[in-house]
Amino acid sequence: MMNWRDSNLQLVVLFRQWFCLFKNKDEKMKYIYSILAVFLFSQPVLSQDVSSVRIGVVDMNKLLQEAPQYQDMQSAIEEEFAPKVRDIEAKESAFNESRDKLQKDNLALSNDERQNATLKLTSDQRELEYLAKSFQEDRNNRIQIETNKIIVETINVVNKFGRDNGYDLIINEGRISQNTILNGGTLYKGASVDITNDIAKVLEKNFQESKSGG
């Protein structure tokens, strides 16, 4: 087991290596390295051999895009919304025909006929735009709901894999849409890296000291 001085020397070396890696990275990798830095230099790690810490990185975006569950979900949603797509396409085709006919017969129409035809085209165009917008929103919401289900399944798999294979920390590398349930970069953490209670104690101590001093 390393003594206190050896531990600190090793941490100094790690920090120097860390700085060299960190300064040339893009924003995504800086975020990942920041998470790892907090983990490596937190108090629980100081009490153990740093080389024994096992960290895993998962690209959740790649997993989701390539997972058979995601491919199957996309196919199912495309099939589910296919009737709406056909309906919108039919209305769009009818609108284009009416517009072309108005342009062709424009000179032969009376002012009233031309005005009525123009008003109908405007109304049809608004309806078509509304249908297209509603379709897109409904489809996106459906995809989001099903994607969140797959994310939950994937996180459960990551957690089981982390426990079964002795990982201390597993973080997410890929960027995920903000609309998903996945918040933050930590997918799995062992009990040894959770310093929530330690921080809570410091906050409580600071609070009591400020009260007694005031």
Tab-separated table of C-alpha atoms in Angstrom:
chain	number	residue	atom	x	y	z
A	1	MET	CA	0.000	0.000	0.000
A	2	MET	CA	1.284	3.489	-0.888
A	3	ASN	CA	1.998	5.922	1.918
A	4	TRP	CA	0.708	9.495	1.969
A	5	ARG	CA	3.791	10.947	0.253
A	6	ASP	CA	3.776	8.334	-2.533
A	7	SER	CA	0.078	8.960	-3.129
A	8	ASN	CA	0.598	12.694	-3.448
A	9	LEU	CA	3.591	12.277	-5.747
A	10	GLN	CA	1.568	10.021	-7.994
A	11	LEU	CA	-1.284	12.524	-8.041
A	12	VAL	CA	1.137	15.310	-9.009
A	13	VAL	CA	2.374	13.219	-11.940
A	14	LEU	CA	-1.197	12.440	-12.945
A	15	PHE	CA	-2.145	16.107	-12.780
A	16	ARG	CA	0.745	17.097	-15.060
A	17	GLN	CA	-0.238	14.422	-17.565
A	18	TRP	CA	-3.844	15.519	-17.223
A	19	PHE	CA	-3.007	19.147	-18.028
A	20	CYS	CA	-1.155	18.144	-21.203
A	21	LEU	CA	-4.135	16.095	-22.381
A	22	PHE	CA	-6.741	18.641	-21.371
A	23	LYS	CA	-5.355	21.817	-22.949
A	24	ASN	CA	-5.546	20.517	-26.538
A	25	LYS	CA	-8.982	18.881	-26.400
A	26	ASP	CA	-12.278	20.055	-27.870
A	27	GLU	CA	-15.218	20.997	-25.655
A	28	LYS	CA	-16.692	17.489	-25.579
A	29	MET	CA	-13.455	15.880	-24.478
A	30	LYS	CA	-12.795	18.670	-21.970
A	31	TYR	CA	-16.137	17.835	-20.388
A	32	ILE	CA	-15.176	14.169	-20.118
A	33	TYR	CA	-11.738	14.930	-18.710
A	34	SER	CA	-13.290	17.315	-16.182
A	35	ILE	CA	-15.505	14.520	-14.887
A	36	LEU	CA	-12.530	12.194	-14.636
A	37	ALA	CA	-10.478	14.876	-12.882
A	38	VAL	CA	-13.113	15.354	-10.203
A	39	PHE	CA	-13.263	11.609	-9.757
A	40	LEU	CA	-9.527	10.981	-9.616
A	41	PHE	CA	-8.726	13.833	-7.259
A	42	SER	CA	-11.694	13.400	-4.906
A	43	GLN	CA	-11.067	12.304	-1.302
A	44	PRO	CA	-12.206	8.653	-1.645
A	45	VAL	CA	-9.578	8.028	-4.304
A	46	LEU	CA	-6.778	9.487	-2.183
A	47	SER	CA	-7.145	6.618	0.232
A	48	GLN	CA	-6.544	3.929	-2.363
A	49	ASP	CA	-4.085	3.099	-5.122
A	50	VAL	CA	-5.033	5.313	-8.090
A	51	SER	CA	-3.845	2.656	-10.528
A	52	SER	CA	-6.532	0.296	-9.212
A	53	VAL	CA	-9.374	2.593	-10.249
A	54	ARG	CA	-11.301	1.147	-13.176
A	55	ILE	CA	-13.011	3.660	-15.460
A	56	GLY	CA	-15.093	2.940	-18.552
A	57	VAL	CA	-16.254	5.280	-21.320
A	58	VAL	CA	-19.417	4.598	-23.332
A	59	ASP	CA	-20.505	6.429	-26.486
A	60	MET	CA	-24.251	6.429	-25.848
A	61	ASN	CA	-25.004	8.184	-29.124
A	62	LYS	CA	-23.233	5.449	-31.089
A	63	LEU	CA	-24.934	2.741	-29.034
A	64	LEU	CA	-28.373	4.200	-29.684
A	65	GLN	CA	-27.813	4.713	-33.398
A	66	GLU	CA	-26.472	1.185	-33.933
A	67	ALA	CA	-28.644	-0.744	-31.464
A	68	PRO	CA	-31.131	-3.146	-33.107
A	69	GLN	CA	-33.762	-1.829	-30.692
A	70	TYR	CA	-33.339	1.656	-32.177
A	71	GLN	CA	-33.456	0.418	-35.764
A	72	ASP	CA	-36.604	-1.576	-35.016
A	73	MET	CA	-38.190	1.431	-33.308
A	74	GLN	CA	-37.543	3.650	-36.320
A	75	SER	CA	-39.076	1.105	-38.693
A	76	ALA	CA	-42.140	0.714	-36.464
A	77	ILE	CA	-42.673	4.481	-36.263
A	78	GLU	CA	-42.277	4.919	-40.019
A	79	GLU	CA	-44.940	2.253	-40.513
A	80	GLU	CA	-47.192	3.845	-37.886
A	81	PHE	CA	-47.052	7.285	-39.516
A	82	ALA	CA	-47.133	6.083	-43.130
A	83	PRO	CA	-50.912	6.749	-43.551
A	84	LYS	CA	-50.438	10.369	-42.421
A	85	VAL	CA	-47.552	10.768	-44.862
A	86	ARG	CA	-49.715	9.506	-47.727
A	87	ASP	CA	-52.553	11.840	-46.708
A	88	ILE	CA	-50.269	14.882	-46.640
A	89	GLU	CA	-48.700	13.926	-49.970
A	90	ALA	CA	-52.155	13.579	-51.558
A	91	LYS	CA	-53.233	16.998	-50.259
A	92	GLU	CA	-49.966	18.525	-51.440
A	93	SER	CA	-50.460	17.046	-54.906
A	94	ALA	CA	-54.028	18.412	-55.076
A	95	PHE	CA	-52.809	21.831	-53.948
A	96	ASN	CA	-50.122	21.909	-56.639
A	97	GLU	CA	-52.662	20.964	-59.299
A	98	SER	CA	-55.044	23.722	-58.181
A	99	ARG	CA	-52.231	26.264	-58.142
A	100	ASP	CA	-51.055	25.266	-61.624
A	101	LYS	CA	-54.636	25.410	-62.940
A	102	LEU	CA	-55.126	28.900	-61.528
A	103	GLN	CA	-51.934	30.096	-63.178
A	104	LYS	CA	-52.982	28.529	-66.497
A	105	ASP	CA	-56.578	29.846	-66.475
A	106	ASN	CA	-55.797	33.157	-64.807
A	107	LEU	CA	-56.564	35.367	-67.805
A	108	ALA	CA	-59.782	33.521	-68.633
A	109	LEU	CA	-61.266	33.941	-65.152
A	110	SER	CA	-63.398	36.802	-63.958
A	111	ASN	CA	-62.211	38.903	-61.045
A	112	ASP	CA	-64.587	37.118	-58.649
A	113	GLU	CA	-63.540	33.660	-59.894
A	114	ARG	CA	-59.881	34.596	-59.625
A	115	GLN	CA	-60.349	36.003	-56.122
A	116	ASN	CA	-62.290	32.942	-54.900
A	117	ALA	CA	-59.711	30.565	-56.368
A	118	THR	CA	-56.879	32.536	-54.754
A	119	LEU	CA	-58.593	32.531	-51.357
A	120	LYS	CA	-59.144	28.782	-51.576
A	121	LEU	CA	-55.505	28.221	-52.483
A	122	THR	CA	-54.407	30.323	-49.504
A	123	SER	CA	-56.692	28.342	-47.192
A	124	ASP	CA	-55.469	25.014	-48.613
A	125	GLN	CA	-51.855	26.096	-48.204
A	126	ARG	CA	-52.401	27.007	-44.546
A	127	GLU	CA	-54.102	23.681	-43.909
A	128	LEU	CA	-51.248	21.844	-45.603
A	129	GLU	CA	-48.639	23.694	-43.534
A	130	TYR	CA	-50.571	22.950	-40.338
A	131	LEU	CA	-50.841	19.243	-41.176
A	132	ALA	CA	-47.121	19.033	-41.982
A	133	LYS	CA	-46.154	20.809	-38.753
A	134	SER	CA	-48.486	18.669	-36.618
A	135	PHE	CA	-47.187	15.524	-38.291
A	136	GLN	CA	-43.575	16.474	-37.588
A	137	GLU	CA	-44.299	17.296	-33.936
A	138	ASP	CA	-46.262	14.071	-33.360
A	139	ARG	CA	-43.581	11.987	-35.032
A	140	ASN	CA	-40.742	13.646	-33.095
A	141	ASN	CA	-42.585	13.197	-29.781
A	142	ARG	CA	-43.180	9.540	-30.570
A	143	ILE	CA	-39.518	9.013	-31.418
A	144	GLN	CA	-38.478	10.787	-28.198
A	145	ILE	CA	-40.711	8.598	-26.033
A	146	GLU	CA	-39.422	5.391	-27.598
A	147	THR	CA	-35.806	6.617	-27.520
A	148	ASN	CA	-36.085	7.279	-23.787
A	149	LYS	CA	-37.259	3.696	-23.284
A	150	ILE	CA	-34.174	2.430	-25.110
A	151	ILE	CA	-31.938	4.767	-23.071
A	152	VAL	CA	-33.383	3.334	-19.840
A	153	GLU	CA	-32.714	-0.195	-21.095
A	154	THR	CA	-29.169	0.749	-22.133
A	155	ILE	CA	-28.370	2.413	-18.789
A	156	ASN	CA	-29.627	-0.689	-16.976
A	157	VAL	CA	-27.295	-2.811	-19.111
A	158	VAL	CA	-24.371	-0.437	-18.392
A	159	ASN	CA	-25.055	-0.550	-14.641
A	160	LYS	CA	-25.172	-4.345	-14.586
A	161	PHE	CA	-22.018	-4.529	-16.696
A	162	GLY	CA	-20.265	-2.094	-14.339
A	163	ARG	CA	-21.226	-4.078	-11.235
A	164	ASP	CA	-20.410	-7.458	-12.758
A	165	ASN	CA	-17.025	-6.338	-14.090
A	166	GLY	CA	-15.780	-4.281	-11.141
A	167	TYR	CA	-15.891	-0.791	-12.636
A	168	ASP	CA	-15.693	2.237	-10.331
A	169	LEU	CA	-17.063	4.710	-12.856
A	170	ILE	CA	-18.609	4.591	-16.336
A	171	ILE	CA	-19.268	7.864	-18.162
A	172	ASN	CA	-20.959	8.863	-21.398
A	173	GLU	CA	-18.799	10.269	-24.189
A	174	GLY	CA	-21.327	10.924	-26.965
A	175	ARG	CA	-23.653	13.897	-27.195
A	176	ILE	CA	-27.328	13.100	-26.636
A	177	SER	CA	-30.308	15.314	-27.426
A	178	GLN	CA	-31.303	17.517	-24.489
A	179	ASN	CA	-34.877	16.242	-24.827
A	180	THR	CA	-33.938	12.768	-23.619
A	181	ILE	CA	-34.002	11.580	-20.029
A	182	LEU	CA	-30.211	11.209	-20.037
A	183	ASN	CA	-28.818	14.109	-18.017
A	184	GLY	CA	-25.117	14.483	-17.253
A	185	GLY	CA	-22.251	12.249	-18.224
A	186	THR	CA	-22.277	9.639	-15.452
A	187	LEU	CA	-23.914	6.335	-16.389
A	188	TYR	CA	-22.659	4.227	-13.484
A	189	LYS	CA	-20.689	4.872	-10.315
A	190	GLY	CA	-19.529	2.523	-7.608
A	191	ALA	CA	-20.126	3.337	-3.954
A	192	SER	CA	-16.464	4.310	-3.471
A	193	VAL	CA	-16.726	7.343	-5.772
A	194	ASP	CA	-19.961	8.825	-4.408
A	195	ILE	CA	-18.899	11.781	-2.230
A	196	THR	CA	-22.399	13.282	-1.868
A	197	ASN	CA	-22.570	12.589	1.869
A	198	ASP	CA	-19.061	13.978	2.395
A	199	ILE	CA	-19.994	17.227	0.656
A	200	ALA	CA	-23.248	17.391	2.632
A	201	LYS	CA	-21.270	17.172	5.875
A	202	VAL	CA	-18.972	20.016	4.801
A	203	LEU	CA	-21.981	22.160	3.882
A	204	GLU	CA	-23.567	21.423	7.254
A	205	LYS	CA	-20.302	22.278	9.032
A	206	ASN	CA	-19.948	25.559	7.114
A	207	PHE	CA	-23.564	26.431	7.873
A	208	GLN	CA	-23.181	25.805	11.596
A	209	GLU	CA	-19.938	27.797	11.698
A	210	SER	CA	-21.551	30.744	9.904
A	211	LYS	CA	-24.479	30.666	12.331
A	212	SER	CA	-22.300	30.512	15.418
A	213	GLY	CA	-19.967	33.194	14.091
A	214	GLY	CA	-22.857	35.495	13.204
